[in-house]
Amino acid sequence: MDRYISFSGGVESTTMCLLYGKGAKAIWVDTGAEHKEMYERINYVEQKLKDYHKGDFELIRLTAEMKHKQDKYYSLEDYVVAIKFMPSQQRRYCTYYFKIKPIDDFLSNKNCELLIGFNYDEQGRTGNLEMKSNISYRYPLIEDGLTRDDCEDLLKINGLHPEFPVYMLRGGCRMCFFKTEKEYRAMYHLNRGEFEEVLKFEERIQDKRKKFYSIMGNGKSLRDLAKECNSELFEDAKGLYVDYKKEAKSC
């Protein structure tokens, strides 16, 4: 039976590729809304794992295909602009349509095994998974009793631990609703170009029939935040990362 690994570029999925990736195929879905650093990491991890497994490892890159009216969209940002409706904690369609469904569709005609990266501390989680009868779903980190700390230690030893900037603590999507104002403030000071792109995205998704929609969820626009940031010096980024590391809620 062919073995596939659901790969996000994060700690647990990278650990699975390291431990169980020999002879397997990892699947990464590009939302089209990822930070530049995430694309760089995917390329780096792919090459490192190929070297580690002596070529006996493959990374498959997929994109979603969503329809709205008569048009097709392959990027989460383009789709959100088209429908004028941002994902949220209550309507988190981004994860399903732009991460889970492309993998399900790709594996729909294959009798295979799919490895999911929940660690031992996350026993009982399934999310929107285990939906396809032709797929055998496994959670090898749980089976082997590997915690988040265990995974991080293994990645550090093998030079694969992700070291993302503070504005990426909640995942790779640059316009994620999980990001706090502090993280968007960090993006302004540390990655002005992407901040400006997200600011323009926020203004493009507005529906003229409604009040202004704030990506941050606190009513403040990114343009207003930019005005505040323009007159201040950013706090120590390393300190912010340490504070956020324990409380960050990943996508």
mmCIF file of C-alpha atoms in Angstrom:
data_model
loop_
_atom_site.group_PDB
_atom_site.id
_atom_site.type_symbol
_atom_site.label_atom_id
_atom_site.label_comp_id
_atom_site.label_asym_id
_atom_site.label_seq_id
_atom_site.Cartn_x
_atom_site.Cartn_y
_atom_site.Cartn_z
ATOM 1 C CA MET A 1 0.000 0.000 0.000
ATOM 2 C CA ASP A 2 1.349 3.433 -0.959
ATOM 3 C CA ARG A 3 2.143 5.707 1.979
ATOM 4 C CA TYR A 4 1.502 9.450 1.941
ATOM 5 C CA ILE A 5 2.266 12.114 4.523
ATOM 6 C CA SER A 6 0.140 15.215 5.051
ATOM 7 C CA PHE A 7 2.865 17.882 5.055
ATOM 8 C CA SER A 8 2.481 21.502 6.162
ATOM 9 C CA GLY A 9 6.093 22.519 6.709
ATOM 10 C CA GLY A 10 5.587 22.702 10.468
ATOM 11 C CA VAL A 11 7.130 20.779 13.337
ATOM 12 C CA GLU A 12 5.012 17.627 13.444
ATOM 13 C CA SER A 13 4.645 17.048 9.714
ATOM 14 C CA THR A 14 8.372 17.591 9.155
ATOM 15 C CA THR A 15 9.120 15.118 11.934
ATOM 16 C CA MET A 16 6.916 12.537 10.218
ATOM 17 C CA CYS A 17 8.802 13.053 6.963
ATOM 18 C CA LEU A 18 12.075 12.618 8.825
ATOM 19 C CA LEU A 19 11.078 9.436 10.677
ATOM 20 C CA TYR A 20 8.674 7.777 8.250
ATOM 21 C CA GLY A 21 9.440 9.478 4.952
ATOM 22 C CA LYS A 22 11.709 6.887 3.368
ATOM 23 C CA GLY A 23 9.752 5.403 0.466
ATOM 24 C CA ALA A 24 6.822 7.737 1.163
ATOM 25 C CA LYS A 25 5.325 10.681 -0.685
ATOM 26 C CA ALA A 26 4.599 13.848 1.243
ATOM 27 C CA ILE A 27 1.781 16.131 0.062
ATOM 28 C CA TRP A 28 1.882 19.901 0.525
ATOM 29 C CA VAL A 29 -1.006 22.124 -0.559
ATOM 30 C CA ASP A 30 -0.087 25.655 -1.630
ATOM 31 C CA THR A 31 -2.899 28.029 -0.660
ATOM 32 C CA GLY A 32 -1.380 30.806 -2.747
ATOM 33 C CA ALA A 33 -1.467 32.940 0.391
ATOM 34 C CA GLU A 34 1.721 31.763 2.085
ATOM 35 C CA HIS A 35 4.455 33.961 3.468
ATOM 36 C CA LYS A 36 7.652 34.071 1.432
ATOM 37 C CA GLU A 37 9.446 32.305 4.270
ATOM 38 C CA MET A 38 7.103 29.329 4.003
ATOM 39 C CA TYR A 39 7.913 28.787 0.320
ATOM 40 C CA GLU A 40 11.598 29.005 1.167
ATOM 41 C CA ARG A 41 11.166 26.452 3.949
ATOM 42 C CA ILE A 42 9.277 23.991 1.753
ATOM 43 C CA ASN A 43 12.115 24.047 -0.786
ATOM 44 C CA TYR A 44 14.745 23.692 1.939
ATOM 45 C CA VAL A 45 13.005 20.813 3.732
ATOM 46 C CA GLU A 46 12.366 18.968 0.467
ATOM 47 C CA GLN A 47 16.055 18.960 -0.422
ATOM 48 C CA LYS A 48 17.193 18.072 3.115
ATOM 49 C CA LEU A 49 14.798 15.109 3.276
ATOM 50 C CA LYS A 50 15.834 13.851 -0.148
ATOM 51 C CA ASP A 51 19.434 13.918 1.028
ATOM 52 C CA TYR A 52 18.547 12.269 4.351
ATOM 53 C CA HIS A 53 16.589 9.453 2.692
ATOM 54 C CA LYS A 54 19.142 9.151 -0.128
ATOM 55 C CA GLY A 55 16.630 10.138 -2.789
ATOM 56 C CA ASP A 56 13.909 7.763 -1.596
ATOM 57 C CA PHE A 57 11.475 10.572 -0.754
ATOM 58 C CA GLU A 58 9.082 12.650 -2.832
ATOM 59 C CA LEU A 59 7.188 15.865 -2.181
ATOM 60 C CA ILE A 60 3.979 16.404 -4.149
ATOM 61 C CA ARG A 61 2.740 19.995 -4.422
ATOM 62 C CA LEU A 62 -0.977 20.589 -4.929
ATOM 63 C CA THR A 63 -3.228 23.612 -5.284
ATOM 64 C CA ALA A 64 -6.943 23.947 -4.672
ATOM 65 C CA GLU A 65 -9.453 24.666 -7.425
ATOM 66 C CA MET A 66 -12.506 26.659 -6.339
ATOM 67 C CA LYS A 67 -15.336 27.946 -8.527
ATOM 68 C CA HIS A 68 -17.320 31.131 -8.063
ATOM 69 C CA LYS A 69 -19.927 32.015 -10.662
ATOM 70 C CA GLN A 70 -18.182 31.109 -13.927
ATOM 71 C CA ASP A 71 -14.601 31.572 -12.781
ATOM 72 C CA LYS A 72 -12.018 29.247 -11.206
ATOM 73 C CA TYR A 73 -9.651 30.281 -8.438
ATOM 74 C CA TYR A 74 -6.459 28.546 -7.342
ATOM 75 C CA SER A 75 -5.372 31.006 -4.656
ATOM 76 C CA LEU A 76 -7.096 31.547 -1.306
ATOM 77 C CA GLU A 77 -6.543 35.292 -1.506
ATOM 78 C CA ASP A 78 -8.027 35.530 -5.009
ATOM 79 C CA TYR A 79 -11.023 33.441 -3.939
ATOM 80 C CA VAL A 80 -11.672 35.584 -0.860
ATOM 81 C CA VAL A 81 -11.554 38.741 -2.992
ATOM 82 C CA ALA A 82 -14.011 37.191 -5.454
ATOM 83 C CA ILE A 83 -16.604 36.133 -2.861
ATOM 84 C CA LYS A 84 -15.953 39.078 -0.489
ATOM 85 C CA PHE A 85 -16.082 36.746 2.497
ATOM 86 C CA MET A 86 -13.115 36.143 4.814
ATOM 87 C CA PRO A 87 -12.637 32.855 6.649
ATOM 88 C CA SER A 88 -13.127 33.038 10.415
ATOM 89 C CA GLN A 89 -13.076 30.764 13.440
ATOM 90 C CA GLN A 90 -16.797 30.191 12.891
ATOM 91 C CA ARG A 91 -16.519 29.693 9.109
ATOM 92 C CA ARG A 92 -13.057 28.230 8.681
ATOM 93 C CA TYR A 93 -13.523 27.132 5.083
ATOM 94 C CA CYS A 94 -9.894 27.932 4.242
ATOM 95 C CA THR A 95 -8.534 24.849 6.007
ATOM 96 C CA TYR A 96 -11.002 22.460 4.439
ATOM 97 C CA TYR A 97 -11.143 23.773 0.862
ATOM 98 C CA PHE A 98 -7.528 24.887 0.527
ATOM 99 C CA LYS A 99 -5.739 22.209 2.591
ATOM 100 C CA ILE A 100 -7.790 19.075 3.258
ATOM 101 C CA LYS A 101 -9.993 18.764 0.171
ATOM 102 C CA PRO A 102 -7.130 18.941 -2.391
ATOM 103 C CA ILE A 103 -5.453 16.012 -0.625
ATOM 104 C CA ASP A 104 -8.716 14.053 -0.462
ATOM 105 C CA ASP A 105 -9.326 14.677 -4.170
ATOM 106 C CA PHE A 106 -5.789 13.645 -5.087
ATOM 107 C CA LEU A 107 -6.107 10.394 -3.125
ATOM 108 C CA SER A 108 -9.724 9.697 -4.077
ATOM 109 C CA ASN A 109 -8.909 6.803 -6.425
ATOM 110 C CA LYS A 110 -5.996 5.350 -4.465
ATOM 111 C CA ASN A 111 -6.042 2.645 -1.808
ATOM 112 C CA CYS A 112 -3.407 4.125 0.426
ATOM 113 C CA GLU A 113 -2.231 5.115 3.882
ATOM 114 C CA LEU A 114 -2.166 8.769 4.956
ATOM 115 C CA LEU A 115 -0.037 9.824 7.922
ATOM 116 C CA ILE A 116 -1.397 12.752 9.960
ATOM 117 C CA GLY A 117 0.876 14.808 12.217
ATOM 118 C CA PHE A 118 -0.914 14.995 15.544
ATOM 119 C CA ASN A 119 1.551 14.529 18.393
ATOM 120 C CA TYR A 120 1.085 12.482 21.564
ATOM 121 C CA ASP A 121 -0.283 15.532 23.403
ATOM 122 C CA GLU A 122 -3.106 15.787 20.844
ATOM 123 C CA GLN A 123 -4.654 12.344 21.227
ATOM 124 C CA GLY A 124 -8.285 12.217 20.125
ATOM 125 C CA ARG A 125 -8.042 14.946 17.466
ATOM 126 C CA THR A 126 -9.204 14.242 13.923
ATOM 127 C CA GLY A 127 -10.629 17.550 12.665
ATOM 128 C CA ASN A 128 -12.131 17.141 9.190
ATOM 129 C CA LEU A 129 -10.106 14.013 8.535
ATOM 130 C CA GLU A 130 -10.983 10.335 8.183
ATOM 131 C CA MET A 131 -13.630 11.055 5.568
ATOM 132 C CA LYS A 132 -12.556 8.711 2.751
ATOM 133 C CA SER A 133 -13.137 4.954 2.928
ATOM 134 C CA ASN A 134 -10.270 4.177 0.539
ATOM 135 C CA ILE A 135 -7.735 5.868 2.819
ATOM 136 C CA SER A 136 -6.245 4.303 5.937
ATOM 137 C CA TYR A 137 -5.549 7.185 8.342
ATOM 138 C CA ARG A 138 -2.671 6.833 10.791
ATOM 139 C CA TYR A 139 -1.202 9.016 13.531
ATOM 140 C CA PRO A 140 2.342 7.653 13.913
ATOM 141 C CA LEU A 141 3.566 10.327 16.336
ATOM 142 C CA ILE A 142 0.796 9.317 18.732
ATOM 143 C CA GLU A 143 1.488 5.631 18.121
ATOM 144 C CA ASP A 144 5.146 6.142 18.983
ATOM 145 C CA GLY A 145 4.434 8.437 21.955
ATOM 146 C CA LEU A 146 6.204 11.486 20.495
ATOM 147 C CA THR A 147 5.279 14.822 22.054
ATOM 148 C CA ARG A 148 5.755 18.284 20.571
ATOM 149 C CA ASP A 149 8.990 18.665 22.528
ATOM 150 C CA ASP A 150 10.252 15.328 21.193
ATOM 151 C CA CYS A 151 9.551 16.459 17.637
ATOM 152 C CA GLU A 152 11.325 19.774 18.135
ATOM 153 C CA ASP A 153 14.381 18.026 19.580
ATOM 154 C CA LEU A 154 14.592 15.670 16.595
ATOM 155 C CA LEU A 155 14.345 18.529 14.114
ATOM 156 C CA LYS A 156 16.996 20.586 15.884
ATOM 157 C CA ILE A 157 19.415 17.641 15.813
ATOM 158 C CA ASN A 158 18.876 17.242 12.064
ATOM 159 C CA GLY A 159 18.888 20.935 11.110
ATOM 160 C CA LEU A 160 15.196 20.955 10.193
ATOM 161 C CA HIS A 161 13.607 22.993 12.977
ATOM 162 C CA PRO A 162 11.503 25.879 11.599
ATOM 163 C CA GLU A 163 12.662 29.306 12.761
ATOM 164 C CA PHE A 164 9.900 31.539 11.474
ATOM 165 C CA PRO A 165 9.627 35.263 12.245
ATOM 166 C CA VAL A 166 7.146 36.339 14.928
ATOM 167 C CA TYR A 167 4.412 37.195 12.440
ATOM 168 C CA MET A 168 4.250 33.538 11.326
ATOM 169 C CA LEU A 169 3.553 31.915 14.691
ATOM 170 C CA ARG A 170 0.054 30.890 13.617
ATOM 171 C CA GLY A 171 0.945 29.343 10.301
ATOM 172 C CA GLY A 172 2.042 30.243 6.810
ATOM 173 C CA CYS A 173 -0.916 32.270 5.465
ATOM 174 C CA ARG A 174 -0.057 35.944 5.564
ATOM 175 C CA MET A 175 -3.679 37.133 5.979
ATOM 176 C CA CYS A 176 -4.673 34.573 8.637
ATOM 177 C CA PHE A 177 -7.468 35.633 10.996
ATOM 178 C CA PHE A 178 -5.597 33.917 13.840
ATOM 179 C CA LYS A 179 -2.874 36.578 13.717
ATOM 180 C CA THR A 180 -3.116 39.175 16.455
ATOM 181 C CA GLU A 181 -2.495 42.904 16.165
ATOM 182 C CA LYS A 182 0.973 42.362 17.630
ATOM 183 C CA GLU A 183 1.800 39.952 14.811
ATOM 184 C CA TYR A 184 0.597 42.329 12.102
ATOM 185 C CA ARG A 185 2.567 45.061 13.839
ATOM 186 C CA ALA A 186 5.610 42.795 13.652
ATOM 187 C CA MET A 187 4.944 42.203 9.955
ATOM 188 C CA TYR A 188 4.902 45.953 9.361
ATOM 189 C CA HIS A 189 8.316 46.443 10.962
ATOM 190 C CA LEU A 190 9.988 43.245 9.786
ATOM 191 C CA ASN A 191 8.438 42.617 6.368
ATOM 192 C CA ARG A 192 7.004 45.873 5.051
ATOM 193 C CA GLY A 193 6.487 44.584 1.529
ATOM 194 C CA GLU A 194 4.178 41.732 2.542
ATOM 195 C CA PHE A 195 2.380 43.955 5.034
ATOM 196 C CA GLU A 196 1.545 46.391 2.251
ATOM 197 C CA GLU A 197 0.257 43.530 0.085
ATOM 198 C CA VAL A 198 -1.995 42.272 2.885
ATOM 199 C CA LEU A 199 -3.198 45.831 3.522
ATOM 200 C CA LYS A 200 -4.272 46.129 -0.118
ATOM 201 C CA PHE A 201 -5.906 42.692 0.114
ATOM 202 C CA GLU A 202 -7.930 43.826 3.142
ATOM 203 C CA GLU A 203 -9.206 46.853 1.235
ATOM 204 C CA ARG A 204 -10.118 44.738 -1.813
ATOM 205 C CA ILE A 205 -12.350 42.361 0.155
ATOM 206 C CA GLN A 206 -14.657 45.090 1.436
ATOM 207 C CA ASP A 207 -18.332 44.863 0.555
ATOM 208 C CA LYS A 208 -19.735 48.346 -0.095
ATOM 209 C CA ARG A 209 -23.038 47.367 1.535
ATOM 210 C CA LYS A 210 -21.402 46.713 4.906
ATOM 211 C CA LYS A 211 -19.181 48.431 7.427
ATOM 212 C CA PHE A 212 -15.424 48.021 7.149
ATOM 213 C CA TYR A 213 -14.220 44.471 7.772
ATOM 214 C CA SER A 214 -11.005 44.225 9.794
ATOM 215 C CA ILE A 215 -8.805 41.169 9.224
ATOM 216 C CA MET A 216 -7.539 41.570 12.791
ATOM 217 C CA GLY A 217 -11.077 41.257 14.094
ATOM 218 C CA ASN A 218 -10.796 44.248 16.423
ATOM 219 C CA GLY A 219 -12.293 46.815 14.058
ATOM 220 C CA LYS A 220 -8.946 48.435 13.262
ATOM 221 C CA SER A 221 -7.830 48.488 9.639
ATOM 222 C CA LEU A 222 -4.296 47.645 8.610
ATOM 223 C CA ARG A 223 -3.995 51.129 7.140
ATOM 224 C CA ASP A 224 -4.734 52.619 10.568
ATOM 225 C CA LEU A 225 -2.258 50.217 12.134
ATOM 226 C CA ALA A 226 0.368 51.284 9.605
ATOM 227 C CA LYS A 227 -0.075 54.928 10.657
ATOM 228 C CA GLU A 228 0.533 53.938 14.277
ATOM 229 C CA CYS A 229 3.558 51.810 13.417
ATOM 230 C CA ASN A 230 5.086 54.532 11.291
ATOM 231 C CA SER A 231 5.769 56.646 14.372
ATOM 232 C CA GLU A 232 7.176 53.998 16.695
ATOM 233 C CA LEU A 233 10.116 51.661 17.068
ATOM 234 C CA PHE A 234 9.336 47.949 17.167
ATOM 235 C CA GLU A 235 9.945 46.093 20.420
ATOM 236 C CA ASP A 236 12.488 43.341 20.666
ATOM 237 C CA ALA A 237 11.323 40.692 18.186
ATOM 238 C CA LYS A 238 13.007 37.829 19.997
ATOM 239 C CA GLY A 239 11.234 38.714 23.215
ATOM 240 C CA LEU A 240 7.883 38.797 21.473
ATOM 241 C CA TYR A 241 8.538 35.371 19.990
ATOM 242 C CA VAL A 242 9.314 33.897 23.413
ATOM 243 C CA ASP A 243 6.130 35.381 24.869
ATOM 244 C CA TYR A 244 3.985 34.104 22.015
ATOM 245 C CA LYS A 245 5.492 30.675 21.560
ATOM 246 C CA LYS A 246 3.531 29.039 24.396
ATOM 247 C CA GLU A 247 0.186 30.692 23.681
ATOM 248 C CA ALA A 248 0.152 30.763 19.877
ATOM 249 C CA LYS A 249 -2.751 28.906 18.308
ATOM 250 C CA SER A 250 -1.525 27.331 15.101
ATOM 251 C CA CYS A 251 -3.666 26.993 12.018
#
